[in-house]
CSV table of C-alpha atoms in Angstrom, one decimal:
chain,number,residue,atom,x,y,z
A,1159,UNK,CA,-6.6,14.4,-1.1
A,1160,UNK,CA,-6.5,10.6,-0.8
A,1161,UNK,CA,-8.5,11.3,2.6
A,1162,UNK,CA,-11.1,13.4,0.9
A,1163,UNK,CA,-11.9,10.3,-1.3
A,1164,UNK,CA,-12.1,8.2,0.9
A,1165,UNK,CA,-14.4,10.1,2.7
A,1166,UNK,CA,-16.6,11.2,0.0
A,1167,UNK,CA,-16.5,7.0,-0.8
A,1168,UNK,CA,-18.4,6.5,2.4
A,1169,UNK,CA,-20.6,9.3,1.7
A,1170,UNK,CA,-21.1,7.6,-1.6
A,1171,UNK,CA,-21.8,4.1,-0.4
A,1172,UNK,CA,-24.1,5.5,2.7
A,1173,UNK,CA,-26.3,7.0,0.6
A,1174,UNK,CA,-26.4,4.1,-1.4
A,1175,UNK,CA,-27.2,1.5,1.5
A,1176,UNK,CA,-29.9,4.6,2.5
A,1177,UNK,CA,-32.0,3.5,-0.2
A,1178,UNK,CA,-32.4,0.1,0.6
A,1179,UNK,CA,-32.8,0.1,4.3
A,1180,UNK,CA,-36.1,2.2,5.7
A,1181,UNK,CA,-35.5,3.5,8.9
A,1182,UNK,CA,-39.2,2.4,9.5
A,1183,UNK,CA,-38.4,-1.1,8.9
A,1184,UNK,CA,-39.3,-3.8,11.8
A,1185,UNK,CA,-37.0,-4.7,14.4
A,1186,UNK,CA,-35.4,-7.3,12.1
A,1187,UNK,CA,-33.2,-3.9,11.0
A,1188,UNK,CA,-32.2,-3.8,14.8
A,1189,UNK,CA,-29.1,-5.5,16.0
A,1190,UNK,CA,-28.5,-4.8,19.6
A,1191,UNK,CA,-30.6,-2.8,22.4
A,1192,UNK,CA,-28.9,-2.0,25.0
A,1193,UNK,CA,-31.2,-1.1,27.8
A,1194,UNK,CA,-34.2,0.4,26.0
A,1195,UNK,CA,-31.7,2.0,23.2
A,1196,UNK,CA,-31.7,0.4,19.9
A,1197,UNK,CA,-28.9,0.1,17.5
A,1198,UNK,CA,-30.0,-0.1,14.1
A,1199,UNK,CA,-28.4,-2.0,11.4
A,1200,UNK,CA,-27.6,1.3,9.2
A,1201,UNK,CA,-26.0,2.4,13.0
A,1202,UNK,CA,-23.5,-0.5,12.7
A,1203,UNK,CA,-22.9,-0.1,8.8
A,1204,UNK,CA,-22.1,3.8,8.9
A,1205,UNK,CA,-19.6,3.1,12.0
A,1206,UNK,CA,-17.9,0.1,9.7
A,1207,UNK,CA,-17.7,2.0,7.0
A,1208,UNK,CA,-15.9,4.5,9.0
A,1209,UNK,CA,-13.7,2.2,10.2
A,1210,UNK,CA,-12.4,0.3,7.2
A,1211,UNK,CA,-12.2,3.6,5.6
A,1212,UNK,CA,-9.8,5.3,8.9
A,1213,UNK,CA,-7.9,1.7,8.6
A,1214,UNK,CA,-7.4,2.0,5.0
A,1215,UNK,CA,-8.9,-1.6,4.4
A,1216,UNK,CA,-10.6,-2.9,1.3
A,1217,UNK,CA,-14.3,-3.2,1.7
A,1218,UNK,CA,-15.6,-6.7,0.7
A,1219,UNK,CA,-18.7,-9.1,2.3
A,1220,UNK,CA,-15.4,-10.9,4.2
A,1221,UNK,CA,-14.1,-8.2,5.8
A,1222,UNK,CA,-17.5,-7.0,6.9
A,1223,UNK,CA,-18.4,-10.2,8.8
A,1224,UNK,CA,-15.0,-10.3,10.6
A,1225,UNK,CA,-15.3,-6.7,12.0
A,1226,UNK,CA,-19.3,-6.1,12.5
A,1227,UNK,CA,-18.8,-7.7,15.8
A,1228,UNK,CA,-16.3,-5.8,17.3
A,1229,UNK,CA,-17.9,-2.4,15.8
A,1230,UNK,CA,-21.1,-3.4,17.3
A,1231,UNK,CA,-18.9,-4.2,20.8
A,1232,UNK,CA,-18.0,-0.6,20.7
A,1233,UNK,CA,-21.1,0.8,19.6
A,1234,UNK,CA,-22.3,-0.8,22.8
A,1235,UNK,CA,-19.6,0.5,24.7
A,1236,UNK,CA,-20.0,4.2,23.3
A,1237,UNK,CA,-23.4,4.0,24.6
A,1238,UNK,CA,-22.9,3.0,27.7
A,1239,UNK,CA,-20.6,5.3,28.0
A,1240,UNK,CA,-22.6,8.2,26.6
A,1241,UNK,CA,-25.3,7.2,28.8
A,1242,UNK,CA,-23.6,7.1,32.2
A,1243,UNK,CA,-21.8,10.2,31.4
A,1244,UNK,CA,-25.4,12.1,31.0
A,1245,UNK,CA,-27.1,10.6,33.9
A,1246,UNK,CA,-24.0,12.1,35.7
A,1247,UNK,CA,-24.7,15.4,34.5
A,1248,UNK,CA,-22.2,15.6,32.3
A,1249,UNK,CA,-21.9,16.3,28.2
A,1250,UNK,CA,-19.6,17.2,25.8
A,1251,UNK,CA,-20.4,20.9,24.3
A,1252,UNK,CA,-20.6,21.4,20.8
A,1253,UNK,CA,-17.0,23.5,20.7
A,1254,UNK,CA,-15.4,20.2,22.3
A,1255,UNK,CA,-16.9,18.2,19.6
A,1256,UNK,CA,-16.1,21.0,16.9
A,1257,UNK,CA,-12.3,20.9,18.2
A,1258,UNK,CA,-12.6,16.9,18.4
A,1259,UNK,CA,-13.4,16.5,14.6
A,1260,UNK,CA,-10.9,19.7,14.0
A,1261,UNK,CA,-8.3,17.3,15.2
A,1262,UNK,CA,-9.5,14.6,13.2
A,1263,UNK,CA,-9.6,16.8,9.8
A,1264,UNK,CA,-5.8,17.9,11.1
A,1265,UNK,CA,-4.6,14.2,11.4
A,1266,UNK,CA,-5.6,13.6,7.5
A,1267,UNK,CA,-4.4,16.9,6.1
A,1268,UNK,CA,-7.7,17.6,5.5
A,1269,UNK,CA,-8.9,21.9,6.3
A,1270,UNK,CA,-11.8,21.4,8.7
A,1271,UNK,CA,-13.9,23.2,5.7
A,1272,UNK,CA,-12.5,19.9,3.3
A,1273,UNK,CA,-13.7,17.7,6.1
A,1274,UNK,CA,-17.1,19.4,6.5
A,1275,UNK,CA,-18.1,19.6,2.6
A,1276,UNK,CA,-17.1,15.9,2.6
A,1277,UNK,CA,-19.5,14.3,5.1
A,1278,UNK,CA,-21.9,17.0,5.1
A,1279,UNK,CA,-23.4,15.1,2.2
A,1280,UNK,CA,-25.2,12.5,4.2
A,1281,UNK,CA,-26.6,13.5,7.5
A,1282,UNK,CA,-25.8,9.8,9.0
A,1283,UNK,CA,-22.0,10.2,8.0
A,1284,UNK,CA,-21.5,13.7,9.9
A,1285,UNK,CA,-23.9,12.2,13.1
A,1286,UNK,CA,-22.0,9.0,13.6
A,1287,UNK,CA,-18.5,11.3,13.3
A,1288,UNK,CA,-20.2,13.9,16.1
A,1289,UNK,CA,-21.4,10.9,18.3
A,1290,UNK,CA,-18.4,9.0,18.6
A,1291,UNK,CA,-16.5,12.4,19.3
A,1292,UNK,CA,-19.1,13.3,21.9
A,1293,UNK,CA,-19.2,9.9,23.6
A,1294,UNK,CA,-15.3,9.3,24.1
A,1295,UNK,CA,-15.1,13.3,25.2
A,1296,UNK,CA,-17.8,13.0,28.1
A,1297,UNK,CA,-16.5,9.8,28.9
A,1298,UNK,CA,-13.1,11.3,29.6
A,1299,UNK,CA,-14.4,14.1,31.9
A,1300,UNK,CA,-16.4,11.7,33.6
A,1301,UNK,CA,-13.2,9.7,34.6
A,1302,UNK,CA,-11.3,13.2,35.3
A,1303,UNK,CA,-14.2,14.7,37.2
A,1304,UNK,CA,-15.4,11.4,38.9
A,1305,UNK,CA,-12.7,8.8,39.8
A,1306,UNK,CA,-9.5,10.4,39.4
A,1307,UNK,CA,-10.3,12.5,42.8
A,1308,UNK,CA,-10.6,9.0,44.6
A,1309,UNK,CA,-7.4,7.7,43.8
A,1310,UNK,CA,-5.1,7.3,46.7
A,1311,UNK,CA,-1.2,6.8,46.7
A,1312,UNK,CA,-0.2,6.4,49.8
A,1313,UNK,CA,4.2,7.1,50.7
A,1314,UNK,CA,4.1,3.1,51.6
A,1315,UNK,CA,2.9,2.9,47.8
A,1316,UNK,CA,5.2,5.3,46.3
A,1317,UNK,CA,8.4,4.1,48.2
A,1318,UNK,CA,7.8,0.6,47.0
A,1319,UNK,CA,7.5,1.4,43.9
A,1320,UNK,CA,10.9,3.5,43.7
A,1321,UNK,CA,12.3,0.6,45.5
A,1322,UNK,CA,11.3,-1.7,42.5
A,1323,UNK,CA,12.4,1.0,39.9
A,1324,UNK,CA,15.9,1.5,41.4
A,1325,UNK,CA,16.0,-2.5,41.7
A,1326,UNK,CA,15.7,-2.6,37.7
A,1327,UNK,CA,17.1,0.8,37.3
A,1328,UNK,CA,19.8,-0.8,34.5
A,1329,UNK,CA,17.7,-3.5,33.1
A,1330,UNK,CA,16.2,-3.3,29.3
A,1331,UNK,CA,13.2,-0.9,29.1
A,1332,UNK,CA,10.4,-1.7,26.3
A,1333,UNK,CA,7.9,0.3,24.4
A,1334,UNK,CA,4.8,-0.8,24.3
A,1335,UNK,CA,1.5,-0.8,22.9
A,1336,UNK,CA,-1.6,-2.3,23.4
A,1337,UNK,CA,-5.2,-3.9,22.0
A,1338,UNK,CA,-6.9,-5.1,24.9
A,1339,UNK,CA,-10.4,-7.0,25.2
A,1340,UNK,CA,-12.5,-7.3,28.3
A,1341,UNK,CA,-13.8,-10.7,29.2
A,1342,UNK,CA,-14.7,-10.0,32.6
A,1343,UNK,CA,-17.1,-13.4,32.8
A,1344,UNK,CA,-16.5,-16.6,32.3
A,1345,UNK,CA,-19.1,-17.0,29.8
A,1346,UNK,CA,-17.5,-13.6,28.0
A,1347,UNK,CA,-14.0,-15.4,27.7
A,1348,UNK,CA,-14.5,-17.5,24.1
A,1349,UNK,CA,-16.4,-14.2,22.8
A,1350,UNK,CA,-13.0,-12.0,23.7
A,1351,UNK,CA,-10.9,-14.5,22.3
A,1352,UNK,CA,-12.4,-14.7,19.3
A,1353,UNK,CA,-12.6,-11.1,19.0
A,1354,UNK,CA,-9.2,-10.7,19.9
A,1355,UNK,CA,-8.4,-13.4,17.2
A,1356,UNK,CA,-10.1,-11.1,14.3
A,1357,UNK,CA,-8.0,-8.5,15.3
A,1358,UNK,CA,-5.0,-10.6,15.3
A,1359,UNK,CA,-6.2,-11.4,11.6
A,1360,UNK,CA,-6.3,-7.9,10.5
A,1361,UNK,CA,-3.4,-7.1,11.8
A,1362,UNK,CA,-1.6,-10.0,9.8
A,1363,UNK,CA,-3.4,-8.3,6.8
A,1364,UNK,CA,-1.5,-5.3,6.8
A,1365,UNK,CA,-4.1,-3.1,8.9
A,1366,UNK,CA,-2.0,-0.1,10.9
A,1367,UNK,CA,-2.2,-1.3,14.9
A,1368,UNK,CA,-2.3,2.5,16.0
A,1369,UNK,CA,-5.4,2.7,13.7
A,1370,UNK,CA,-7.3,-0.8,15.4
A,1371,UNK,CA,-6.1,0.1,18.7
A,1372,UNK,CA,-8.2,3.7,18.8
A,1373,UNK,CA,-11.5,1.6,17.4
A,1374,UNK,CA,-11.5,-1.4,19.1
A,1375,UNK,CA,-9.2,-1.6,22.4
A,1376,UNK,CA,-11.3,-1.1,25.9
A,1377,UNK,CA,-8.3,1.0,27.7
A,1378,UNK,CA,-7.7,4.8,27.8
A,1379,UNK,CA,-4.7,4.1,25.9
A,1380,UNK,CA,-6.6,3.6,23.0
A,1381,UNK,CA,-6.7,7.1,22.9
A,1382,UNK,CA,-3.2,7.2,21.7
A,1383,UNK,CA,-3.4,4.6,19.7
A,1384,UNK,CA,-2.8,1.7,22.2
A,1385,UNK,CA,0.6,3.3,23.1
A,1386,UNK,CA,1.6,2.6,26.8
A,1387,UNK,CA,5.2,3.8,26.8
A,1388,UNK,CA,8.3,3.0,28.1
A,1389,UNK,CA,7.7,0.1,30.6
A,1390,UNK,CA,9.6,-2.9,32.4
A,1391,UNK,CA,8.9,-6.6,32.7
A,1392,UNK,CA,8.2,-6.0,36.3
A,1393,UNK,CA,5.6,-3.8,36.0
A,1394,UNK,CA,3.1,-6.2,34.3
A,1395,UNK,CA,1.4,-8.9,34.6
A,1396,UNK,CA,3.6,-12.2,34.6
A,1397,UNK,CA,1.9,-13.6,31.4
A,1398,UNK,CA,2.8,-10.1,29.7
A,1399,UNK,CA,6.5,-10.1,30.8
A,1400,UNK,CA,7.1,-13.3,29.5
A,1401,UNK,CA,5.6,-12.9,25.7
A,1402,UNK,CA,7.5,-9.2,26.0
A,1403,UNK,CA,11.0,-10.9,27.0
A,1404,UNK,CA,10.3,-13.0,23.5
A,1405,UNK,CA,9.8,-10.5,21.4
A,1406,UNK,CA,12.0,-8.2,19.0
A,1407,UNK,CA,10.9,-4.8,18.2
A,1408,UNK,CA,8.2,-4.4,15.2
A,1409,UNK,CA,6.6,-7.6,16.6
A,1410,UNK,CA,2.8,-8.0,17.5
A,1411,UNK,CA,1.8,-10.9,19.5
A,1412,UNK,CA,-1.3,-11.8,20.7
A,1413,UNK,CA,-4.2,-12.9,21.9
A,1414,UNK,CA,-2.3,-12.9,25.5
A,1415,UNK,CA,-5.0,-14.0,28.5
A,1416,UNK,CA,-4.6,-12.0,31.2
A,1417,UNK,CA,-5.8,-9.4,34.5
A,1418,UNK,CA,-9.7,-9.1,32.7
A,1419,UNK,CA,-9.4,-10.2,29.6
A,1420,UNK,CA,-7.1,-10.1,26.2
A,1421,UNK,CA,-4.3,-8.5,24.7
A,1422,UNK,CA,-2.4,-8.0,21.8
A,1423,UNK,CA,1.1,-6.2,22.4
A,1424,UNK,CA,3.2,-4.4,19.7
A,1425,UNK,CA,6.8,-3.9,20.5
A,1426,UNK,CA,8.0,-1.2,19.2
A,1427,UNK,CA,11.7,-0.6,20.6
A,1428,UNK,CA,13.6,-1.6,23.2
A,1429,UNK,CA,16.5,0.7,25.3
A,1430,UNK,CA,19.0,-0.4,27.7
A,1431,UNK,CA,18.3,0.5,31.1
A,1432,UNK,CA,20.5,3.5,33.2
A,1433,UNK,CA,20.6,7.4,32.4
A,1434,UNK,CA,19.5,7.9,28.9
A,1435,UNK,CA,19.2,11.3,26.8
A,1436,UNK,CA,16.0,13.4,28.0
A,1437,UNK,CA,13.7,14.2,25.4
A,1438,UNK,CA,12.1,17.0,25.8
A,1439,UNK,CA,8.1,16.3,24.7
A,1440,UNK,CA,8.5,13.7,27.3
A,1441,UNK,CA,8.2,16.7,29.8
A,1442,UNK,CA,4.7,16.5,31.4
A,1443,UNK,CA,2.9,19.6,31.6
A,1444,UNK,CA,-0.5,21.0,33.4
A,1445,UNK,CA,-2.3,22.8,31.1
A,1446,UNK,CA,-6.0,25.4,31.3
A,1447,UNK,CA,-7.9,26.7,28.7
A,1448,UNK,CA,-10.3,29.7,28.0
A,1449,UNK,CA,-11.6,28.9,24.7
A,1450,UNK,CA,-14.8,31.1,23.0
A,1451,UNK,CA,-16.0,28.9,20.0
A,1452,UNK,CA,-15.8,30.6,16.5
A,1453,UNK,CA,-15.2,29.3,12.9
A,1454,UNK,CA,-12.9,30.0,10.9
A,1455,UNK,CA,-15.2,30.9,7.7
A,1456,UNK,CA,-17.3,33.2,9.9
A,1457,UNK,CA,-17.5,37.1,8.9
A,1458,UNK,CA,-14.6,38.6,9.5
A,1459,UNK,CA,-16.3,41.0,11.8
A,1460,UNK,CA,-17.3,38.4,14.2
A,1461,UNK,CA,-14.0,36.7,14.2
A,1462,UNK,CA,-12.6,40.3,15.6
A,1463,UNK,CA,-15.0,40.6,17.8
A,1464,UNK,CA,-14.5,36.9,19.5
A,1465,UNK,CA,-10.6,38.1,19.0
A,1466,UNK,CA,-11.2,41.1,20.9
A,1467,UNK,CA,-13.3,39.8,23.8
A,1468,UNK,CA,-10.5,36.9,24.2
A,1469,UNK,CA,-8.0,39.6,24.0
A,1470,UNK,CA,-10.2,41.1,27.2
A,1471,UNK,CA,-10.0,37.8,29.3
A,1472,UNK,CA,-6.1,37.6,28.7
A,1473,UNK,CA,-5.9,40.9,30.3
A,1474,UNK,CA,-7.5,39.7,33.5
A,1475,UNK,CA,-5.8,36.2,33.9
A,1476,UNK,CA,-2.7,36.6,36.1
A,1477,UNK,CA,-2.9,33.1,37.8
A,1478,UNK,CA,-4.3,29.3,37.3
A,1479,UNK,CA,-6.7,29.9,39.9
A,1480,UNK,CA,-7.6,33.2,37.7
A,1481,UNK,CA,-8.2,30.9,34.6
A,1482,UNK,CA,-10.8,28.5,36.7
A,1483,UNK,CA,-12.7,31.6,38.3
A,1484,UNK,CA,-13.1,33.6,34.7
A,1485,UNK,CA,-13.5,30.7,32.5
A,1486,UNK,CA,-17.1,29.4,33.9
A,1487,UNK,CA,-18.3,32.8,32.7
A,1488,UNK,CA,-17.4,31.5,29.0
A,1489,UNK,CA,-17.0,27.9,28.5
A,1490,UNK,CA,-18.6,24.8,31.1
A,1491,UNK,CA,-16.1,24.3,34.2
A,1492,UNK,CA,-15.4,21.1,33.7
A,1493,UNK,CA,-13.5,22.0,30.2
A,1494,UNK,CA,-11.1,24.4,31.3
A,1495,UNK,CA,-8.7,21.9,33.0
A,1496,UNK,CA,-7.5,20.4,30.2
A,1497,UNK,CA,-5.3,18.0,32.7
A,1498,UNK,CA,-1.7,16.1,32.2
A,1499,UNK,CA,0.2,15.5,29.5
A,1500,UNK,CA,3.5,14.6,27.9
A,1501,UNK,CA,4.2,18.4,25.5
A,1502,UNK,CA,4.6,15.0,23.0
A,1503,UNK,CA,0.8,14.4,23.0
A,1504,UNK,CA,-0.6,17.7,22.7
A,1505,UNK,CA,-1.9,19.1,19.5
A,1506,UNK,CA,0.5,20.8,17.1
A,1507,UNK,CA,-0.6,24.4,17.7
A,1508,UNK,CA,0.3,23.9,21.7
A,1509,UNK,CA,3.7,22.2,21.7
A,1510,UNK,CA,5.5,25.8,21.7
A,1511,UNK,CA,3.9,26.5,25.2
A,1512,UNK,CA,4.3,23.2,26.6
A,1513,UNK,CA,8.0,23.5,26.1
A,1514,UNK,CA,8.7,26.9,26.9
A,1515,UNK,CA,5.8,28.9,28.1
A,1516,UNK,CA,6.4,29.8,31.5
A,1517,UNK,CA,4.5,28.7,34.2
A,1518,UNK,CA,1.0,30.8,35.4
A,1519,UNK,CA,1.9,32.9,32.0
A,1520,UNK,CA,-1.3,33.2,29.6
A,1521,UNK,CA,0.0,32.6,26.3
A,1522,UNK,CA,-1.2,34.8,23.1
A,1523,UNK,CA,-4.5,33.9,21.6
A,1524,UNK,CA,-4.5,31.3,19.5
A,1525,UNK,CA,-6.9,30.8,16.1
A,1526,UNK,CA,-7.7,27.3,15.4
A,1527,UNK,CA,-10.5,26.1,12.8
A,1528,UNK,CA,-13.3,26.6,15.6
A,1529,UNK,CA,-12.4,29.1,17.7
A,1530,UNK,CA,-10.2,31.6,19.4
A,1531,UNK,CA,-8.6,30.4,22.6
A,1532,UNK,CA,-5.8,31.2,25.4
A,1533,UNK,CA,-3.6,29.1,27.5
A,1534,UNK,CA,-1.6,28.5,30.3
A,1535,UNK,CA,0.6,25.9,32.0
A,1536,UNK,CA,-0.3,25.5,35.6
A,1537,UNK,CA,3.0,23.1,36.5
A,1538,UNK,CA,5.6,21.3,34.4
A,1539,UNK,CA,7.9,18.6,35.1
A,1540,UNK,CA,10.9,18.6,33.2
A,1541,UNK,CA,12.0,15.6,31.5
A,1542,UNK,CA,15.5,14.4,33.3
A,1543,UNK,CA,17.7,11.9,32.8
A,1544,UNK,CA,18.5,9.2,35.3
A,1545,UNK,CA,15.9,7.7,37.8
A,1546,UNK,CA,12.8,8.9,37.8
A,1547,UNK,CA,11.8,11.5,40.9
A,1548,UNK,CA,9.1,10.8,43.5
A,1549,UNK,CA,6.8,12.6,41.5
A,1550,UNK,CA,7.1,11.3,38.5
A,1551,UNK,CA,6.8,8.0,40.3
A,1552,UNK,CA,3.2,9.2,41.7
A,1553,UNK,CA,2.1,10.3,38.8
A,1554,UNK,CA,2.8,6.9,37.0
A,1555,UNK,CA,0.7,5.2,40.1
A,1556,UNK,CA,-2.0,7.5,39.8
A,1557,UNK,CA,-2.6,7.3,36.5
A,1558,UNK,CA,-2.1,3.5,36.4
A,1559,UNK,CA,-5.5,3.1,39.1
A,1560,UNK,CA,-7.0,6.4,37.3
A,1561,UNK,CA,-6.6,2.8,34.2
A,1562,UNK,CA,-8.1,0.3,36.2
A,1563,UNK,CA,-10.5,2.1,37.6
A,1564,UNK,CA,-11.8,3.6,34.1
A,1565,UNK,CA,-11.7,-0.1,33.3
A,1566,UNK,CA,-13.6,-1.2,36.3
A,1567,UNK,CA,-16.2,1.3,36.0
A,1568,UNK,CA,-16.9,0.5,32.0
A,1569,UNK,CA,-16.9,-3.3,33.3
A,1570,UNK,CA,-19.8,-2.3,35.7
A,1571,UNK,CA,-22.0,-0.3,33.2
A,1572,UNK,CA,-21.5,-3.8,30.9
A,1573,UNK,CA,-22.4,-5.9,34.0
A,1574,UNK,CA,-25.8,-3.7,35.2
A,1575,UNK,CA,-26.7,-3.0,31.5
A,1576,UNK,CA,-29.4,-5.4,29.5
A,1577,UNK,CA,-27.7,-6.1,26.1
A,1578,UNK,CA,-29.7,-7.7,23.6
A,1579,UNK,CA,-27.6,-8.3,20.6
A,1580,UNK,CA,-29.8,-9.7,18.1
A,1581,UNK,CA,-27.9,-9.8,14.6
A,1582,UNK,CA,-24.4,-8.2,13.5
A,1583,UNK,CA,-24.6,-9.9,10.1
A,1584,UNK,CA,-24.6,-7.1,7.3
C-alpha cells in the first residue's frame, strides 16, 4: 500500500510539473541530444521522480541537483542502448515489457492491476516505466544474441584458472556488490568521480545500495542490484583486493579508481574458504519458454482459450530443440531462450522447476498477470560442495568477457555517439 502511494505521489507531482512545462517550449526545455534525439527536461524529471520514489528518498530542490546528473547519464545510456539494439534488428515485444513491469508490480506487493490504475493516470509516468523496461530488455538480447557467441575460452584459459582457484582453494571468500562508473577518457575521469562521489553521498544518507546499484551502475550486474557474488582477492583488480581485504561485512567503500572507471563496493559477508554447505538456488539452470501473452483481467473465455491452445503446444514439446522449433510460431525467436541462471535469481513462480523439474520435461502451464506460459530446463548444474568443476569454472570465464565485452560495447556507442548535454538543472 505504502508503494501504491508512492506511486500515485508521482503521478500527482507529474501532472503537476505538466502544467507548467509545454512540450512546445524552445530548446531551452532540452537537456541533452544525443545524436539527433532530444531529451527533454520533463524526460529527466519523470525518470527522477521515479527514482527517488524506487529509492524511498525525500524529494527536495537538494536532492534533485545531486542526482539529475546521473539520471540524465542513464537516460543517455538507455538511449544508446535502445538505439543500437534497433538498428540491430532487435526489440523488446510488448509481452516482455508486460512481464518486465509484472515483475516490478511483484517486487512491491503491488497486483499488476494496482500497478496499472496507479500510473495509468499520467501517460508520461506509464511511458517512462515501458521505456526503461524496453530499453534494458533489448539491450540484454543484444548482448545474448550478439557477443556472447564470440566469446572464446580456450582449455589454456580454463586450466589456469582452476590452477588459481585450487591455489586459494582455503583462503576467505567475499560477497560482493557493486556501483561502477565508466570514465573511459581522460577528460571523463573528474566527471565519474564526481558522480561516483554523489552516490557515495546517498548512500551515507541512508539510500538502499541494491536500489542505486539497478539505476545508476554501468555493469550487467546492476541488474541484480550490483550483486557480483562470491569472489576472491585474486580475481580482481589489485586496487579492489586491497580496499576488500580492509573491509568488514555491511561496509561500503568507494569511489575506488580502477580497470575503466569507478567503483563503490558493498561487502556483504565474508566465508572461510574449503568445502562449504551447497545451497541449492545456487544450482545454475538452462531454461526455454513458450509464452502466449494474455491478462489476467481478460474474459474468462479468452483466458481458456489462450489456456487451451498452450495446453496444445505442451503436447507437442518432447525436447529443447522441440521448444526452439514450435516457439517461433508464437512468440519472436530470440525470447524463447531465456539463458543461465542461478534457480536463486529466477522469478518466484519458476523456482519449483529450477530445483526439481527434470531436464527436457515441459513443466504445466503456468498463469502469471500477462499471460499463460510453459517451461522447460534444457541443462542444470547442481550446486556441490568443494572445488568448483571445469564447468562451472567456464561458465564463470565466459560470463566474466560476456561483462567486459557488454561493457566495451556500451563504451563504443558513448565514444561514436554526439552527446550534447546542455542543462541538467531542474
Amino acid at each position: 500500500m505504502r508503494r501504491l502511494t508512492l506511486l500515485l505521489a508521482i503521478v500527482l507531482l507529474i501532472s503537476a510539473v505538466g502544467t507548467r512545462v509545454s512540450p512546445a517550449q524552445d530548446s531551452l526545455d532540452i537537456v541533452a541530444v544525443v545524436d539527433d534525439a532530444p531529451i527533454s527536461k520533463i524526460d529527466l524529471l519523470v525518470r527522477l521522480q521515479l527514482v527517488l520514489q524506487s529509492m524511498g528518498l525525500k524529494d527536495s530542490p537538494q536532492i534533485r541537483a545531486r542526482l539529475a546528473p546521473e539520471v540524465l547519464r542513464s537516460l543517455i545510456d538507455d538511449m544508446l542502448k535502445k538505439t543500437e539494439a534497433q538498428r540491430q534488428g532487435i526489440t523488446a515485444t510488448k509481452a516482455e515489457v508486460q512481464r518486465a513491469l509484472a515483475q516490478i508490480a511483484a517486487a512491491n506487493n503491488m497486483s499488476v492491476e494496482q500497478f496499472n490504475k496507479a500510473i495509468e493516470q499520467n501517460p508520461l509516468v506509464e511511458q517512462a516505466f515501458a521505456e526503461e523496461a524496453a530499453s534494458q530488455i533489448a539491450w540484454e538480447k543484444l548482448i545474448r544474441n550478439k557477443l556472447a557467441p564470440t566469446v572464446n575460452v580456450t582449455s589454456q584459459d580454463i586450466d589456469e584458472e582452476m590452477r588459481r582457484v585450487k591455489e586459494s582453494f582455503d583462503k576467505p571468500q567475499y560477497e560482493v556488490a557493486e556501483i561502477f562508473i565508466s570514465a573511459d577518457q581522460a577528460d571523463q575521469d573528474a566527471a565519474a568521480r564526481q558522480s561516483a562521489e554523489r552516490l557515495m553521498d546517498q548512500l551515507r544518507q541512508g539510500a538502499e545500495f541494491g536500489r542505486l546499484a539497478q539505476q545508476f551502475s554501468q555493469t550487467p550486474t546492476a541488474a541484480k542490484g550490483g550483486l557480483i557474488g562470491w569472489i576472491r582477492p585474486d580475481q580482481v583488480d589489485q586496487e579492489i583486493a586491497d580496499v576488500l581485504l580492509k573491509m568488514k561485512p555491511g561496509e561500503i567503500n568507494g569511489p575506488i579508481r580502477s580497470t575503466g572507471g569507478y567503483f563503490i563496493l558493498q561487502l556483504r559477508d565474508i566465508r572461510q574458504g574449503g568445502a562449504a554447505k551447497a545451497n541449492p538456488d545456487d544450482t545454475i539452470v538452462s531454461l526455454k519458454q513458450i509464452f502466449l501473452p494474455v491478462d489476467s483481467t481478460a474474459p474468462k473465455d479468452k483466458i481458456e482459450e489462450v489456456l487451451r491452445k498452450v495446453n496444445l503446444v505442451r503436447t507437442q514439446v518432447k525436447n529443447c530443440n522441440d521448444m526452439d522449433r514450435i516457439g517461433r510460431d508464437y512468440m519472436p525467436p530470440d525470447s524463447i531462450d531465456l539463458g543461465r541462471s542461478t534457480v536463486g535469481e529466477l522469478p518466484e513462480e519458476l523456482k519449483p522447476f529450477g530445483r526439481d523439474l527434470p531436464v527436457d520435461q515441459v513443466s504445466p502451464p503456468v498463469q502469471v498477470e500477462t499471460g499463460i506460459g510453459i517451461f522447460m530446463i534444457c541443462d542444470r548444474q547442481v550446486a556441490q560442495t568443494g572445488m568448483p568443476t571445469r564447468d562451472q569454472v567456464t561458465r564463470s570465464l565466459i560470463a566474466l568477457r560476456i561483462d567486459q565485452l557488454a561493457r566495451g560495447y556500451l563504451r563504443d556507442l558513448r565514444r561514436a555517439a554526439v552527446i550534447d548535454i546542455r542543462n541538467a538543472a531542474l
